[in-house]
Coordinates of C-alpha atoms in Angstrom, one line a residue:
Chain A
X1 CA -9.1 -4.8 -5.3
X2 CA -9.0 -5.4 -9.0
X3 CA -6.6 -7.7 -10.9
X4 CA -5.6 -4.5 -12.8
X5 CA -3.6 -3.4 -9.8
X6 CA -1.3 -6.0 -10.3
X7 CA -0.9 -6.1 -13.7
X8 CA -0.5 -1.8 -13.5
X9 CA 2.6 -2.0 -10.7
X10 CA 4.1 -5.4 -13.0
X11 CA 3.8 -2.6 -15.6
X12 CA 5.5 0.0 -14.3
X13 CA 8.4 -1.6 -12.7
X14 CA 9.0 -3.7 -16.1
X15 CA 9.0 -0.3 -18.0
X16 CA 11.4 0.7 -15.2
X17 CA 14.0 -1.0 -17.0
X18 CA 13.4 0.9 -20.2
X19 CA 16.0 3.5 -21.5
X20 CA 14.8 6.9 -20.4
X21 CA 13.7 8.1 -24.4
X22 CA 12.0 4.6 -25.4
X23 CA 8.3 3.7 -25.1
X24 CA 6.7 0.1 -25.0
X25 CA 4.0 -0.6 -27.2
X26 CA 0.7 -1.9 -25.5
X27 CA 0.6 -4.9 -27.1
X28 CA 4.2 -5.5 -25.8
X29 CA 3.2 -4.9 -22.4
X30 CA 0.4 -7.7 -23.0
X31 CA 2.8 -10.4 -24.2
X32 CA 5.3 -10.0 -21.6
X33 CA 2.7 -10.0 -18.7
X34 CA 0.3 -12.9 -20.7
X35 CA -2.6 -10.3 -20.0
X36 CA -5.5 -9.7 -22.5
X37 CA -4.5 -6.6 -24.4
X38 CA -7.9 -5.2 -24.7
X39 CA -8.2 -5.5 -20.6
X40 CA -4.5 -4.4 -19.9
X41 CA -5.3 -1.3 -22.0
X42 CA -8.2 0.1 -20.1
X43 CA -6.0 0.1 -17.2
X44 CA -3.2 1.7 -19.0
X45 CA -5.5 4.5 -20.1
X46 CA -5.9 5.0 -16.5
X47 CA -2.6 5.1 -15.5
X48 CA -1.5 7.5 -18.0
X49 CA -4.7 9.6 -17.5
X50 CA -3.3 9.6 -13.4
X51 CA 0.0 10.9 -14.5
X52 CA 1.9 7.7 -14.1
X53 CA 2.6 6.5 -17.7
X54 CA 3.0 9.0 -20.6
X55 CA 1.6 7.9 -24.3
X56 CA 3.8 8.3 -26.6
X57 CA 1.9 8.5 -29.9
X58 CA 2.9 7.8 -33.9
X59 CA 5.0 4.8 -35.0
X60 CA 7.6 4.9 -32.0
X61 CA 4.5 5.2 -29.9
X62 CA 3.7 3.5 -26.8
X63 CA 4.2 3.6 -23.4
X64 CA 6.7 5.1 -20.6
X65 CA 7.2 6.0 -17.0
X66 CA 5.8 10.1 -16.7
X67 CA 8.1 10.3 -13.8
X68 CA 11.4 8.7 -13.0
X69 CA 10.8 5.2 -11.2
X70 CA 11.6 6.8 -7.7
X71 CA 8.7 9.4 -7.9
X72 CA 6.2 6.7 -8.6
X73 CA 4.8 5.1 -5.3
X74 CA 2.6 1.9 -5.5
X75 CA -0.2 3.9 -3.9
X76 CA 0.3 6.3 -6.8
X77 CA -0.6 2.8 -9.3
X78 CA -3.4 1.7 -7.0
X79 CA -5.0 5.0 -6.7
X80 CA -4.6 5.5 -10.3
X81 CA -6.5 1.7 -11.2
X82 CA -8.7 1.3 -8.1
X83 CA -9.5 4.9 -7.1
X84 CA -9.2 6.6 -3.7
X85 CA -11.8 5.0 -2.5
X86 CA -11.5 2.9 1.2
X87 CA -12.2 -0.6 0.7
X88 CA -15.0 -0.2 4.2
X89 CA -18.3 0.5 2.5
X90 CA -20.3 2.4 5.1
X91 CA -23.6 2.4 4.1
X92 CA -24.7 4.7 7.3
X93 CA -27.0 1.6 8.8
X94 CA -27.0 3.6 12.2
X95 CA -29.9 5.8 10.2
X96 CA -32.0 3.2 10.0
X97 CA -34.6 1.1 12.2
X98 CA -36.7 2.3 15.1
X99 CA -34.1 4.3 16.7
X100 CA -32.8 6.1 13.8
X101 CA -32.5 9.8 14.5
X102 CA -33.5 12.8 12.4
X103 CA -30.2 13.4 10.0
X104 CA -29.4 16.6 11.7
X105 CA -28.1 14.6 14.6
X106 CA -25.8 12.9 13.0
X107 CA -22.8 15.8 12.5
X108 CA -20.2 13.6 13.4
X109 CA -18.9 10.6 11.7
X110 CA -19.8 6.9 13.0
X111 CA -16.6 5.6 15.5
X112 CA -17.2 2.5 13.2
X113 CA -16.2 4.4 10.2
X114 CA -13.4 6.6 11.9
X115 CA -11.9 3.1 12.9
X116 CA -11.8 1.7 8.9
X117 CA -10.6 5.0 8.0
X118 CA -7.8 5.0 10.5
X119 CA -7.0 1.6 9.2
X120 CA -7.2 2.7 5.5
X121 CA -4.6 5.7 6.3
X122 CA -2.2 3.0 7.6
X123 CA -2.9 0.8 4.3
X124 CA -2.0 3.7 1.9
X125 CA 1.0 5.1 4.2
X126 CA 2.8 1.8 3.5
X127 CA 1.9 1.7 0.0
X128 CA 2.8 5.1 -0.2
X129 CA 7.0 4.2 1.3
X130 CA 7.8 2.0 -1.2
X131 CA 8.2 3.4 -5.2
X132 CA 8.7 1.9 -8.4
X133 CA 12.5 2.1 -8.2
X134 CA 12.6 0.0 -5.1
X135 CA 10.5 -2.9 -6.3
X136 CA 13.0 -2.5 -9.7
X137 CA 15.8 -2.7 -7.5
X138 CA 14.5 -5.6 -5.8
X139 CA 14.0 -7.4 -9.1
X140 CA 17.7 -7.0 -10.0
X141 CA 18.3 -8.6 -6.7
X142 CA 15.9 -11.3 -7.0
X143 CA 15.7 -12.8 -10.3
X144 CA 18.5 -15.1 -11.3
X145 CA 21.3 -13.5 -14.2
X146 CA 20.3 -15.4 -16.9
X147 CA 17.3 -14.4 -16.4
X148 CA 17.9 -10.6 -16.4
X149 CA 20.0 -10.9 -18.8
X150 CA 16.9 -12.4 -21.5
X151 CA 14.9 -9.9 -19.9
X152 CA 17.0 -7.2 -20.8
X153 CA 17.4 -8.0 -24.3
X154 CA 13.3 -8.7 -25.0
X155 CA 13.1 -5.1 -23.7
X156 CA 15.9 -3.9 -26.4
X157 CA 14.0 -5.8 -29.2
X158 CA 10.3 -4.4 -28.0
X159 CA 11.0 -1.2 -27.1
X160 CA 10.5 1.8 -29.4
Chain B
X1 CA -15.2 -5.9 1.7
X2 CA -18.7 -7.3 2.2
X3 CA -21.7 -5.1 3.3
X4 CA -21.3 -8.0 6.4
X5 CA -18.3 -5.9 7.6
X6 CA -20.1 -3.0 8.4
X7 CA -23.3 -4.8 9.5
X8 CA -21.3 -7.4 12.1
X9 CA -19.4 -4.3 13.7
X10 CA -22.8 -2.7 14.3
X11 CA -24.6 -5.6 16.3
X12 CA -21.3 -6.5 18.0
X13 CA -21.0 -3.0 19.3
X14 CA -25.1 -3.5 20.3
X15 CA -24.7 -6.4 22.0
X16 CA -21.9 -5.0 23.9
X17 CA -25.3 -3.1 25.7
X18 CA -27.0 -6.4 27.2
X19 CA -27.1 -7.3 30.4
X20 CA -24.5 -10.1 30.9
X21 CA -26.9 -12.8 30.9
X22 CA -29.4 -11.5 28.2
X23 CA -29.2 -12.5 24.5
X24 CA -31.2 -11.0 21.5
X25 CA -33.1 -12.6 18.8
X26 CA -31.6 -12.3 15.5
X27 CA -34.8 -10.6 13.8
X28 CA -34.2 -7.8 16.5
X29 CA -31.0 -7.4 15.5
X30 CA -32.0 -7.0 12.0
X31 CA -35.0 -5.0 12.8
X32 CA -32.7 -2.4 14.9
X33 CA -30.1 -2.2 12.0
X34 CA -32.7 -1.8 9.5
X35 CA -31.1 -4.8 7.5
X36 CA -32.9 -8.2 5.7
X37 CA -33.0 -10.7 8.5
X38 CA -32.0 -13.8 6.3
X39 CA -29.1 -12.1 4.6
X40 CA -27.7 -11.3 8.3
X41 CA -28.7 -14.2 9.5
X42 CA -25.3 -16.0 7.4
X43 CA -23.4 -13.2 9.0
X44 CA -24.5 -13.7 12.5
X45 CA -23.7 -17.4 12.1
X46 CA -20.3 -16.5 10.9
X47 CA -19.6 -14.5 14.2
X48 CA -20.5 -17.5 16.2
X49 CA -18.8 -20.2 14.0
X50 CA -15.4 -17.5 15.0
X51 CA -16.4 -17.3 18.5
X52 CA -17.3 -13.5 18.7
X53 CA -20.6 -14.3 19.3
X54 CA -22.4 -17.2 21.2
X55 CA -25.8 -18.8 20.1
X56 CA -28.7 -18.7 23.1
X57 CA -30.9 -21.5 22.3
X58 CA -34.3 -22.0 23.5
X59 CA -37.7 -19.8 24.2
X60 CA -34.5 -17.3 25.8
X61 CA -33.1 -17.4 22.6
X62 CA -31.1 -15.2 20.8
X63 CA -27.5 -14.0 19.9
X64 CA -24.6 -12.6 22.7
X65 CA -21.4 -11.8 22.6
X66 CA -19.5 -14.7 24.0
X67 CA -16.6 -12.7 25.4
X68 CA -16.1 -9.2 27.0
X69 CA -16.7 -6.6 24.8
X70 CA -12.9 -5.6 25.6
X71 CA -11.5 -8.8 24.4
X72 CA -12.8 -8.4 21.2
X73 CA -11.4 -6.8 18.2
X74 CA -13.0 -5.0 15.0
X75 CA -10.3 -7.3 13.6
X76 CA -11.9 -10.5 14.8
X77 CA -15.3 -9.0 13.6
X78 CA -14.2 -8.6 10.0
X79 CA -12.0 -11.5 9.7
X80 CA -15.1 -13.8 11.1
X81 CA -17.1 -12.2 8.1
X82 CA -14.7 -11.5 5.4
X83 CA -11.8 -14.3 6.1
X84 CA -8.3 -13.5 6.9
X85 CA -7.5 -12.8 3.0
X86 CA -5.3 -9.8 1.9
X87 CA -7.5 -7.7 -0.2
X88 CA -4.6 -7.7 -2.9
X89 CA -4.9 -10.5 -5.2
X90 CA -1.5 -11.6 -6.7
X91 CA -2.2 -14.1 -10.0
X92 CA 1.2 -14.7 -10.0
X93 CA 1.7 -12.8 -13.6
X94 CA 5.3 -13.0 -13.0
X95 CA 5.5 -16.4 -14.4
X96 CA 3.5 -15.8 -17.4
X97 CA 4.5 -14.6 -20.6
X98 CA 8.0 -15.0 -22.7
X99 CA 10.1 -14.7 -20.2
X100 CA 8.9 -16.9 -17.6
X101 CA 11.0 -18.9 -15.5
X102 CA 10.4 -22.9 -14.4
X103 CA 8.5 -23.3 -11.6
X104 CA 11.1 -23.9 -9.3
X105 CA 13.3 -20.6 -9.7
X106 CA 10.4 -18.7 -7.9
X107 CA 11.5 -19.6 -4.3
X108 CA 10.6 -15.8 -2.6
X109 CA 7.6 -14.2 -2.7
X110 CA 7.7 -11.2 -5.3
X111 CA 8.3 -7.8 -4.0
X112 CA 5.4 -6.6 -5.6
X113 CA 3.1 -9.0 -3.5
X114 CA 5.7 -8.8 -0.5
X115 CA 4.7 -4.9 -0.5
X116 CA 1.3 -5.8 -0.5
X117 CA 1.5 -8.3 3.0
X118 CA 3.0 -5.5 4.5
X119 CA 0.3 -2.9 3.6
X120 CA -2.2 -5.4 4.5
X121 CA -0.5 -6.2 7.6
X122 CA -0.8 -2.4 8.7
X123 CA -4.2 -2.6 8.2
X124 CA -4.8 -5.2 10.1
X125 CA -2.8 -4.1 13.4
X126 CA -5.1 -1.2 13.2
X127 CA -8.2 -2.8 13.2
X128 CA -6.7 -5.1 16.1
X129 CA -6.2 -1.8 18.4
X130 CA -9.4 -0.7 18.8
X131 CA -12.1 -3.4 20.7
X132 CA -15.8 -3.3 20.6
X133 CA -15.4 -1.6 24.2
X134 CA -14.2 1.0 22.6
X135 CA -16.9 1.6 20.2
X136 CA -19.8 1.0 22.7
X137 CA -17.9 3.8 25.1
X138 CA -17.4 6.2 22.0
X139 CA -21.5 5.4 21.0
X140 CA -21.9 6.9 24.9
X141 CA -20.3 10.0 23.8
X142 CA -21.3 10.7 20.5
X143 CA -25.5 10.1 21.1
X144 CA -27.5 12.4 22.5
X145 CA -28.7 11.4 25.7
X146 CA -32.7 11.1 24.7
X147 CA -31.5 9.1 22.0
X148 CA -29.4 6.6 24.4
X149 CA -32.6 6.4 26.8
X150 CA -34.5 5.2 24.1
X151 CA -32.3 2.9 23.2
X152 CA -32.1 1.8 26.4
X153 CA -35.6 1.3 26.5
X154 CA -35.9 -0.4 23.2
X155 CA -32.7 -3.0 24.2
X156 CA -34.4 -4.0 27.7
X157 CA -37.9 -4.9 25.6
X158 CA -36.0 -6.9 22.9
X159 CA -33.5 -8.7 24.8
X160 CA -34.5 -12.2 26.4

């Protein structure tokens, strides 16, 4: 899994916080994570592009939630950054060597790969229960007052 | 994951076709999968180093696997390959930029990463419910029967 999908659900629960008609500038988004901005952009290119962020263009421009915090799941971020793509590469070895068979034979899928992809579903079903509202409410209830409180007011200065 | 993954799920379910006392030599193995015998050579050392496998030394020599098939878990095959590592990578961003705290106000893990273990956790407990048994008995069905003769056949000339 890349780096990117940590920096992209940071991201979104950060701009959580953000009143619902503001925007955070990219470079914003950079600084408060300490994340290259040219690198942090690529990935939030793709998270707009997925539906997740919205780009809000011209001199208030920058970037929001698309969707209030609750409809976001953290499977929505990873599958936006990373792709749908299991993390078992099956590269169909049971095709090759002295016993492989001619392709017609093989109309079912390997129990090898039926076992990764079983275990894939059950990564993404738990990814997919918890949304960007309940990692922002668990932030709340995690970090100490004082430091909300500074948090809150960087986000009043950056935001647009 | 590593291309090892897929490879040491393969053999394991293989050797799960010996006779109890037979073992076979690791260029059969890779000659059967169709795979470069010195890249899964490190793998098939990393299966016995974990226990899934047992070296046969000797003219007799070979690889086995060095419990019942049905004690063994496409879990233990992957973590002998790939380690026990979550495939999330937390970099701790949290305590970067502005607003980061001292050290010793991050006492819990972040939710973010927290959501991560459990995902990771749900894929693991599914790759711990099914055991090479399981594949080997699902290879029974799935072949078709000239297929299974010759590799019958092919495991009784290889094996030593």
């Amino acid at each position: 899994m890349s780096d990117g999908v940590e920096w992209g659900v940071h991201v979104c629960t950060l701009l959580a916080g953000l009143p619902d008609d503001a925007a955070l500038p990219a470079a914003k988004l950079a600084e408060y994570h300490g994340v290259p901005a040219a690198y942090l952009a690529k990935h939030l290119q793709a998270l707009a592009g997925a539906g997740v962020l919205r780009t809000v263009k011209g001199a208030k421009g920058g970037y929001r939630l698309a969707k209030p915090p609750a409809d976001i799941t953290v499977l929505d971020v990873v599958e936006a950054i990373d792709g749908a793509e299991s993390a078992f590469r099956c590269t169909e070895i049971r095709r090759r060597g002295p016993l492989a068979l001619p392709a017609r034979e093989y109309t079912k899928l390997c129990g090898i790969h039926r076992t990764f992809n079983r275990a894939d579903e059950a990564w993404r079903n738990e990814l997919a229960r918890t949304t960007i509202a309940d990692l922002f409410l668990g932030l709340l209830q995690d970090v100490p007052r004082t430091s909300l409180e500074k948090g809150a007011r960087w986000l009043q200065e950056s935001a647009r």
